[in-house]
Amino acid sequence: MKSADRPGQRVGQLATISTMGTVVSVDVRTPAPDEQFGTAVEAMTIRLRAIDEAFSPWLSDSWVSRLIDGRVSPGECPPEVQHVVELSIILTELTDGYFSPFWRRMEYGSPGPDPTGLVKGWAAQQASDVLLSQGLPDHVVNAAGDLVVSGGPGRGEDRRTWRVGITNPLRPHELAGVVELGPAAPRWAVATSGIAELGAHVRNPHTGAFPRSIGSATAVTRLNGINEGAATADACATALVAAGDEAAALVEKFPAYGVDALVIEVDGTVRDPSSLLGRA
Amino acid sequence: MAEAGTGQPTHNGSSASKASGAGSPSSRSNLVVVGKAYDVSYGIVQVKLTLRGSRITDITAVALPQGGRSGDISRFAGPQLRREALSAQGAHIDTVSGASYTSAGYAMSLQSALDKSGG
């Protein structure tokens, strides 16, 4: 009867959007009339579906599918696709080549770039942009584990710090810990990659091997003004999984680029040089 | 991706259970909704959603692929997505980040269940 007042009852408005082969969930904490929320979700859905049409490697006529098999060159693609491809190439350098849009060349001989590894994170930030433009600054957009938090969660003394649970890759029913993200940045991106669910599906672009030593890797970036922090976090998390035994060294290099990350190895070792992970 | 069948929404206490809430959105009765079954390349995926009012209280897989790599997907993807949806409703965390299994079949079945629930 009084469930709305019970601790733990959420006050945000929730929606889920089925797109990009997964579910993107939206949790808006800015108090808003149903109509405003509905309009914002509709705008976000249109945006995400358009991204999927352009970027899905599973749709044979998407721009990315045509890029991958060489039917088009990057220069023939729409500016937004060019931008994301350029981003994926920049991030190859930042990750010592452990994230690469050219990983397909080794296995399939596909000539073109495939930025898929960072599109989910990038899309989460695009979706968050839509919510900002719709006057809903406090929200989470979670694209199956790659997420953007914006503003504050509110509730309980107007809480300003988001608590993001990080799944334990060794025991998927549990959390490994919680990452707290406060008002030091207007928005934050968190991305996690790992082998827990798809198995060892991330290939080391240098060797072609599928490293199995990293259970999961989580990367966190601040989104300040115009940057591509969510795509960066997504690429860095993927790179750490691909790096396998080299991840311990790579995770130490990321803070210089504004990326904080942690890895959980399959033997339970946690490497968390930025002390991101707090207790659940 | 083929849609393998159409699940039907069911109330665990039949239509009477819904009436027991006397119009309150926080009705104590559970609404059980079975999503559509989707034929993915490695088997059939179908989920069942339990709601109390508009709150999701449980998500279970009615059908998931078995065997080999698909078996692994079932073992991990089911609990993971369940965990994510459930724990995000808790008091102590706002959201969850974890290695995702992006399953169009799972997602679409879940979404169809959510659609049927009216939530």
Short mmCIF file of C-alpha atoms in Angstrom, two decimals:
data_model
loop_
_atom_site.label_atom_id
_atom_site.label_comp_id
_atom_site.label_asym_id
_atom_site.label_seq_id
_atom_site.Cartn_x
_atom_site.Cartn_y
_atom_site.Cartn_z
CA MET A 1 0.00 0.00 0.00
CA LYS A 2 2.75 2.40 0.96
CA SER A 3 5.25 0.82 -1.36
CA ALA A 4 6.16 4.17 -2.83
CA ASP A 5 7.62 5.18 0.55
CA ARG A 6 9.53 2.00 1.22
CA PRO A 7 13.32 2.25 1.21
CA GLY A 8 14.60 0.74 -1.98
CA GLN A 9 11.60 1.70 -4.01
CA ARG A 10 12.88 3.57 -6.98
CA VAL A 11 11.60 7.00 -7.76
CA GLY A 12 13.10 7.32 -11.23
CA GLN A 13 11.16 6.82 -14.41
CA LEU A 14 12.27 3.72 -16.28
CA ALA A 15 12.12 2.64 -19.86
CA THR A 16 13.79 -0.10 -21.87
CA ILE A 17 14.55 0.07 -25.55
CA SER A 18 15.22 -3.06 -27.54
CA THR A 19 17.93 -2.19 -30.04
CA MET A 20 21.49 -3.01 -31.11
CA GLY A 21 20.96 -6.66 -30.28
CA THR A 22 20.37 -5.89 -26.64
CA VAL A 23 18.28 -3.88 -24.23
CA VAL A 24 19.18 -0.29 -23.47
CA SER A 25 17.65 0.82 -20.18
CA VAL A 26 16.97 4.41 -19.21
CA ASP A 27 16.42 5.60 -15.67
CA VAL A 28 15.56 9.28 -15.42
CA ARG A 29 15.82 10.86 -11.98
CA THR A 30 14.92 14.43 -12.98
CA PRO A 31 11.33 14.93 -11.84
CA ALA A 32 9.31 15.28 -15.03
CA PRO A 33 5.75 14.84 -16.23
CA ASP A 34 5.02 11.50 -17.92
CA GLU A 35 4.57 13.28 -21.20
CA GLN A 36 8.03 14.85 -21.13
CA PHE A 37 9.58 11.52 -20.19
CA GLY A 38 7.68 9.76 -22.96
CA THR A 39 8.74 12.29 -25.56
CA ALA A 40 12.37 12.00 -24.47
CA VAL A 41 12.33 8.21 -24.62
CA GLU A 42 10.76 8.35 -28.05
CA ALA A 43 13.48 10.72 -29.29
CA MET A 44 16.13 8.48 -27.77
CA THR A 45 14.64 5.38 -29.37
CA ILE A 46 14.68 7.01 -32.79
CA ARG A 47 18.30 8.03 -32.27
CA LEU A 48 19.42 4.56 -31.13
CA ARG A 49 17.61 2.77 -33.94
CA ALA A 50 19.25 5.12 -36.47
CA ILE A 51 22.64 4.34 -34.94
CA ASP A 52 21.90 0.62 -35.17
CA GLU A 53 20.93 0.92 -38.84
CA ALA A 54 24.18 2.67 -39.67
CA PHE A 55 26.53 0.74 -37.40
CA SER A 56 25.21 -2.80 -36.99
CA PRO A 57 27.67 -5.41 -38.29
CA TRP A 58 24.73 -7.83 -38.35
CA LEU A 59 22.74 -5.84 -40.89
CA SER A 60 24.33 -6.61 -44.24
CA ASP A 61 23.56 -3.22 -45.75
CA SER A 62 24.61 -1.05 -42.81
CA TRP A 63 27.46 1.37 -43.44
CA VAL A 64 29.69 -0.60 -41.12
CA SER A 65 28.93 -3.92 -42.85
CA ARG A 66 29.85 -2.30 -46.16
CA LEU A 67 33.00 -0.82 -44.64
CA ILE A 68 34.08 -4.16 -43.22
CA ASP A 69 33.96 -6.01 -46.51
CA GLY A 70 35.31 -3.10 -48.50
CA ARG A 71 32.17 -2.18 -50.44
CA VAL A 72 32.67 1.42 -49.34
CA SER A 73 35.68 3.36 -48.11
CA PRO A 74 35.50 5.48 -44.94
CA GLY A 75 35.47 8.61 -47.09
CA GLU A 76 32.21 7.50 -48.71
CA CYS A 77 30.44 7.11 -45.37
CA PRO A 78 28.29 9.74 -43.62
CA PRO A 79 30.32 12.13 -41.41
CA GLU A 80 29.15 10.45 -38.22
CA VAL A 81 30.37 7.04 -39.36
CA GLN A 82 33.68 8.56 -40.42
CA HIS A 83 33.98 10.17 -37.01
CA VAL A 84 33.46 6.90 -35.15
CA VAL A 85 35.92 5.07 -37.41
CA GLU A 86 38.51 7.80 -36.80
CA LEU A 87 37.84 7.49 -33.09
CA SER A 88 38.44 3.74 -33.23
CA ILE A 89 41.78 4.33 -34.93
CA ILE A 90 42.85 6.95 -32.37
CA LEU A 91 41.91 4.52 -29.60
CA THR A 92 44.06 1.84 -31.20
CA GLU A 93 47.07 4.01 -30.41
CA LEU A 94 45.91 4.82 -26.90
CA THR A 95 45.50 1.12 -26.12
CA ASP A 96 48.83 -0.01 -27.59
CA GLY A 97 46.86 -1.73 -30.34
CA TYR A 98 44.91 -4.02 -28.03
CA PHE A 99 41.74 -2.36 -29.23
CA SER A 100 41.74 -2.40 -33.00
CA PRO A 101 39.12 -1.86 -35.71
CA PHE A 102 41.27 -4.08 -37.93
CA TRP A 103 41.09 -7.29 -35.90
CA ARG A 104 39.09 -8.93 -38.67
CA ARG A 105 41.99 -8.75 -41.10
CA MET A 106 43.75 -11.55 -39.29
CA GLU A 107 40.91 -14.03 -39.28
CA TYR A 108 38.74 -13.18 -42.25
CA GLY A 109 40.97 -11.02 -44.42
CA SER A 110 38.29 -8.31 -44.32
CA PRO A 111 39.97 -5.15 -45.52
CA GLY A 112 37.89 -2.47 -43.84
CA PRO A 113 37.68 -1.12 -40.29
CA ASP A 114 35.09 -2.41 -37.82
CA PRO A 115 34.49 0.03 -34.95
CA THR A 116 31.85 -2.22 -33.34
CA GLY A 117 33.85 -2.64 -30.11
CA LEU A 118 33.16 0.93 -29.05
CA VAL A 119 29.79 1.62 -30.66
CA LYS A 120 27.71 0.49 -27.69
CA GLY A 121 29.48 2.93 -25.34
CA TRP A 122 29.38 5.69 -27.91
CA ALA A 123 25.67 5.10 -28.43
CA ALA A 124 25.02 5.31 -24.68
CA GLN A 125 26.56 8.78 -24.68
CA GLN A 126 24.51 9.79 -27.72
CA ALA A 127 21.38 8.63 -25.90
CA SER A 128 22.41 10.62 -22.83
CA ASP A 129 22.86 13.67 -25.08
CA VAL A 130 19.26 13.28 -26.21
CA LEU A 131 18.04 13.24 -22.61
CA LEU A 132 20.06 16.38 -21.83
CA SER A 133 18.55 18.14 -24.82
CA GLN A 134 15.09 17.11 -23.57
CA GLY A 135 15.67 18.82 -20.22
CA LEU A 136 16.34 15.64 -18.23
CA PRO A 137 19.87 16.10 -16.84
CA ASP A 138 19.75 13.46 -14.08
CA HIS A 139 19.75 9.97 -15.56
CA VAL A 140 21.43 6.68 -16.31
CA VAL A 141 21.59 5.16 -19.76
CA ASN A 142 22.73 1.56 -19.52
CA ALA A 143 23.45 -0.23 -22.79
CA ALA A 144 23.83 -3.77 -21.45
CA GLY A 145 26.57 -2.85 -18.99
CA ASP A 146 28.15 0.05 -20.87
CA LEU A 147 26.65 3.09 -19.27
CA VAL A 148 26.57 6.84 -18.84
CA VAL A 149 25.43 8.52 -15.61
CA SER A 150 24.51 12.19 -15.70
CA GLY A 151 23.83 14.68 -12.92
CA GLY A 152 22.88 13.01 -9.67
CA PRO A 153 20.66 10.14 -8.54
CA GLY A 154 18.69 12.33 -6.12
CA ARG A 155 16.50 10.82 -3.41
CA GLY A 156 17.62 10.54 0.24
CA GLU A 157 19.04 13.97 1.16
CA ASP A 158 19.38 14.79 -2.51
CA ARG A 159 22.14 12.27 -3.10
CA ARG A 160 24.73 13.48 -5.65
CA THR A 161 26.85 10.35 -5.92
CA TRP A 162 25.94 7.49 -8.19
CA ARG A 163 26.66 3.95 -7.01
CA VAL A 164 27.44 1.64 -9.89
CA GLY A 165 27.57 -2.06 -9.09
CA ILE A 166 30.29 -4.02 -10.91
CA THR A 167 29.33 -7.62 -11.61
CA ASN A 168 31.67 -10.26 -10.26
CA PRO A 169 32.87 -12.10 -13.39
CA LEU A 170 33.65 -15.19 -11.33
CA ARG A 171 30.22 -15.34 -9.69
CA PRO A 172 27.72 -13.61 -11.93
CA HIS A 173 25.04 -13.61 -9.24
CA GLU A 174 27.16 -11.28 -7.14
CA LEU A 175 28.75 -7.88 -7.33
CA ALA A 176 32.53 -7.51 -7.13
CA GLY A 177 32.03 -4.07 -5.63
CA VAL A 178 30.68 -0.62 -6.23
CA VAL A 179 32.18 2.34 -8.08
CA GLU A 180 31.03 5.69 -6.72
CA LEU A 181 30.79 8.60 -9.14
CA GLY A 182 30.16 12.01 -7.67
CA PRO A 183 29.66 15.59 -8.83
CA ALA A 184 33.34 16.04 -9.80
CA ALA A 185 32.16 15.58 -13.38
CA PRO A 186 28.78 16.43 -14.94
CA ARG A 187 28.66 12.99 -16.53
CA TRP A 188 30.62 9.77 -16.26
CA ALA A 189 30.96 6.74 -18.48
CA VAL A 190 31.52 3.20 -17.20
CA ALA A 191 32.19 0.26 -19.49
CA THR A 192 32.87 -3.37 -18.66
CA SER A 193 34.08 -6.13 -20.95
CA GLY A 194 34.79 -9.70 -20.02
CA ILE A 195 34.70 -13.33 -20.86
CA ALA A 196 32.11 -14.42 -18.33
CA GLU A 197 29.20 -14.55 -20.69
CA LEU A 198 30.33 -14.90 -24.25
CA GLY A 199 33.42 -16.89 -23.28
CA ALA A 200 36.76 -15.77 -24.63
CA HIS A 201 35.44 -13.76 -27.54
CA VAL A 202 37.84 -10.84 -27.51
CA ARG A 203 40.84 -11.45 -29.71
CA ASN A 204 44.31 -10.05 -29.13
CA PRO A 205 44.81 -8.08 -32.36
CA HIS A 206 48.57 -8.60 -32.20
CA THR A 207 48.60 -12.38 -31.92
CA GLY A 208 45.12 -13.51 -32.89
CA ALA A 209 44.84 -15.42 -29.61
CA PHE A 210 41.80 -15.29 -27.33
CA PRO A 211 43.26 -14.43 -23.91
CA ARG A 212 41.48 -16.12 -21.03
CA SER A 213 43.21 -14.58 -18.05
CA ILE A 214 41.00 -11.52 -17.59
CA GLY A 215 37.58 -12.19 -16.10
CA SER A 216 36.45 -8.65 -16.70
CA ALA A 217 37.81 -5.16 -17.13
CA THR A 218 36.01 -1.95 -16.23
CA ALA A 219 36.99 1.51 -17.47
CA VAL A 220 35.70 4.84 -16.15
CA THR A 221 35.95 8.25 -17.83
CA ARG A 222 34.69 11.74 -17.07
CA LEU A 223 32.51 13.35 -19.71
CA ASN A 224 33.39 17.02 -19.62
CA GLY A 225 31.98 19.11 -22.42
CA ILE A 226 32.63 17.73 -25.86
CA ASN A 227 34.59 14.53 -25.68
CA GLU A 228 34.05 10.90 -26.50
CA GLY A 229 34.56 9.47 -23.05
CA ALA A 230 32.05 6.65 -23.33
CA ALA A 231 33.52 5.30 -26.55
CA THR A 232 36.96 5.60 -24.95
CA ALA A 233 35.86 3.66 -21.86
CA ASP A 234 34.31 0.95 -24.02
CA ALA A 235 37.46 0.58 -26.14
CA CYS A 236 39.75 0.57 -23.10
CA ALA A 237 37.72 -2.11 -21.30
CA THR A 238 37.81 -4.27 -24.42
CA ALA A 239 41.54 -3.66 -24.85
CA LEU A 240 42.28 -4.82 -21.30
CA VAL A 241 40.49 -8.12 -21.91
CA ALA A 242 42.33 -8.57 -25.21
CA ALA A 243 45.66 -7.77 -23.55
CA GLY A 244 45.44 -10.79 -21.24
CA ASP A 245 48.72 -11.06 -19.36
CA GLU A 246 49.72 -7.58 -20.54
CA ALA A 247 46.62 -6.00 -18.97
CA ALA A 248 48.44 -5.44 -15.67
CA ALA A 249 50.85 -3.06 -17.43
CA LEU A 250 48.22 -1.47 -19.66
CA VAL A 251 45.87 -0.63 -16.78
CA GLU A 252 48.68 1.45 -15.21
CA LYS A 253 49.07 3.54 -18.36
CA PHE A 254 45.45 4.58 -18.80
CA PRO A 255 45.20 7.28 -16.08
CA ALA A 256 47.64 9.44 -18.09
CA TYR A 257 44.93 9.56 -20.77
CA GLY A 258 42.15 10.37 -18.33
CA VAL A 259 40.93 6.78 -18.14
CA ASP A 260 40.75 4.93 -14.83
CA ALA A 261 40.35 1.19 -15.05
CA LEU A 262 40.40 -2.02 -13.07
CA VAL A 263 40.75 -5.62 -14.06
CA ILE A 264 39.54 -8.75 -12.31
CA GLU A 265 41.58 -11.77 -13.33
CA VAL A 266 40.10 -15.24 -13.52
CA ASP A 267 42.16 -16.30 -10.49
CA GLY A 268 40.46 -13.57 -8.45
CA THR A 269 43.32 -11.05 -8.53
CA VAL A 270 42.00 -7.49 -8.70
CA ARG A 271 44.20 -4.82 -10.27
CA ASP A 272 42.74 -1.45 -9.40
CA PRO A 273 45.48 1.21 -9.47
CA SER A 274 43.00 4.10 -9.23
CA SER A 275 41.14 2.53 -6.26
CA LEU A 276 37.85 2.63 -8.12
CA LEU A 277 36.24 -0.37 -6.52
CA GLY A 278 34.57 0.08 -3.14
CA ARG A 279 32.58 -2.38 -1.11
CA ALA A 280 29.17 -3.36 -2.32
CA MET B 1 15.60 -13.89 -36.33
CA ALA B 2 12.41 -15.85 -36.36
CA GLU B 3 9.74 -15.51 -33.80
CA ALA B 4 9.05 -19.06 -32.73
CA GLY B 5 5.79 -18.59 -30.93
CA THR B 6 3.63 -16.19 -29.06
CA GLY B 7 3.59 -16.40 -25.31
CA GLN B 8 0.50 -15.47 -23.43
CA PRO B 9 0.37 -13.18 -20.44
CA THR B 10 -0.98 -14.99 -17.40
CA HIS B 11 -1.90 -13.89 -13.93
CA ASN B 12 -0.80 -16.34 -11.28
CA GLY B 13 -3.97 -15.77 -9.33
CA SER B 14 -6.12 -15.48 -12.43
CA SER B 15 -8.09 -12.32 -13.00
CA ALA B 16 -9.16 -12.21 -9.36
CA SER B 17 -5.61 -11.55 -8.20
CA LYS B 18 -5.43 -8.35 -10.09
CA ALA B 19 -8.68 -7.16 -8.62
CA SER B 20 -7.39 -7.75 -5.09
CA GLY B 21 -5.34 -4.58 -5.30
CA ALA B 22 -8.61 -2.64 -5.42
CA GLY B 23 -7.23 -0.37 -8.08
CA SER B 24 -4.06 0.44 -6.17
CA PRO B 25 -0.95 0.51 -8.35
CA SER B 26 0.90 -1.29 -5.56
CA SER B 27 -1.35 -4.30 -5.80
CA ARG B 28 0.03 -7.19 -3.78
CA SER B 29 -0.74 -9.72 -6.45
CA ASN B 30 1.94 -10.84 -8.83
CA LEU B 31 1.52 -10.48 -12.54
CA VAL B 32 3.35 -13.17 -14.50
CA VAL B 33 4.07 -12.42 -18.12
CA VAL B 34 5.71 -14.84 -20.52
CA GLY B 35 7.55 -13.18 -23.39
CA LYS B 36 7.51 -14.35 -26.95
CA ALA B 37 9.82 -17.21 -27.85
CA TYR B 38 12.56 -16.30 -30.30
CA ASP B 39 14.43 -18.76 -32.46
CA VAL B 40 18.07 -17.68 -32.36
CA SER B 41 20.73 -19.53 -34.30
CA TYR B 42 21.63 -21.73 -31.34
CA GLY B 43 18.18 -22.48 -29.95
CA ILE B 44 14.99 -21.00 -28.56
CA VAL B 45 15.03 -18.11 -26.10
CA GLN B 46 12.02 -17.20 -23.99
CA VAL B 47 11.74 -15.38 -20.67
CA LYS B 48 9.14 -15.04 -17.95
CA LEU B 49 8.67 -11.83 -16.02
CA THR B 50 7.01 -11.45 -12.62
CA LEU B 51 5.81 -8.02 -11.56
CA ARG B 52 4.26 -6.60 -8.46
CA GLY B 53 2.60 -3.42 -9.54
CA SER B 54 5.11 -1.89 -11.92
CA ARG B 55 8.05 -3.40 -10.08
CA ILE B 56 9.89 -6.37 -11.58
CA THR B 57 10.31 -9.00 -8.88
CA ASP B 58 11.72 -11.85 -10.95
CA ILE B 59 12.92 -12.73 -14.40
CA THR B 60 13.47 -16.35 -15.31
CA ALA B 61 14.21 -18.10 -18.55
CA VAL B 62 11.45 -20.40 -19.76
CA ALA B 63 13.66 -21.58 -22.58
CA LEU B 64 17.36 -21.11 -23.21
CA PRO B 65 19.66 -23.01 -25.53
CA GLN B 66 21.51 -25.98 -24.06
CA GLY B 67 24.80 -27.65 -24.80
CA GLY B 68 28.31 -26.54 -25.71
CA ARG B 69 28.87 -22.86 -26.00
CA SER B 70 25.16 -22.26 -25.93
CA GLY B 71 25.07 -23.97 -22.56
CA ASP B 72 27.56 -21.43 -21.27
CA ILE B 73 25.45 -18.63 -22.61
CA SER B 74 22.45 -20.02 -20.78
CA ARG B 75 24.32 -20.44 -17.54
CA PHE B 76 25.74 -16.93 -17.55
CA ALA B 77 23.44 -14.77 -19.59
CA GLY B 78 20.26 -15.76 -17.79
CA PRO B 79 21.49 -14.99 -14.27
CA GLN B 80 23.39 -11.90 -15.39
CA LEU B 81 20.50 -10.20 -17.09
CA ARG B 82 18.24 -11.24 -14.27
CA ARG B 83 20.66 -9.81 -11.75
CA GLU B 84 21.02 -6.58 -13.63
CA ALA B 85 17.30 -6.00 -13.91
CA LEU B 86 16.63 -6.93 -10.31
CA SER B 87 19.54 -5.34 -8.51
CA ALA B 88 19.07 -2.04 -10.26
CA GLN B 89 15.81 -1.81 -8.34
CA GLY B 90 17.57 -2.09 -4.98
CA ALA B 91 18.30 0.68 -2.53
CA HIS B 92 22.06 0.45 -2.54
CA ILE B 93 23.09 0.65 -6.16
CA ASP B 94 21.74 2.76 -8.95
CA THR B 95 22.80 0.62 -11.89
CA VAL B 96 25.07 -2.29 -12.86
CA SER B 97 28.00 -2.62 -15.22
CA GLY B 98 29.05 -6.09 -16.27
CA ALA B 99 30.31 -8.01 -19.25
CA SER B 100 27.28 -8.27 -21.41
CA TYR B 101 25.94 -11.03 -23.49
CA THR B 102 24.12 -9.10 -26.16
CA SER B 103 21.43 -11.55 -27.08
CA ALA B 104 18.84 -10.25 -29.43
CA GLY B 105 16.66 -13.23 -28.58
CA TYR B 106 16.82 -12.72 -24.82
CA ALA B 107 16.32 -9.02 -25.12
CA MET B 108 13.39 -9.29 -27.48
CA SER B 109 11.63 -11.88 -25.37
CA LEU B 110 12.16 -9.74 -22.27
CA GLN B 111 10.94 -6.69 -24.08
CA SER B 112 7.83 -8.45 -25.31
CA ALA B 113 7.09 -9.49 -21.72
CA LEU B 114 7.55 -5.89 -20.56
CA ASP B 115 5.27 -4.68 -23.34
CA LYS B 116 2.57 -7.17 -22.36
CA SER B 117 2.84 -6.14 -18.73
CA GLY B 118 2.04 -2.62 -19.73
CA GLY B 119 5.10 -1.52 -17.75
#
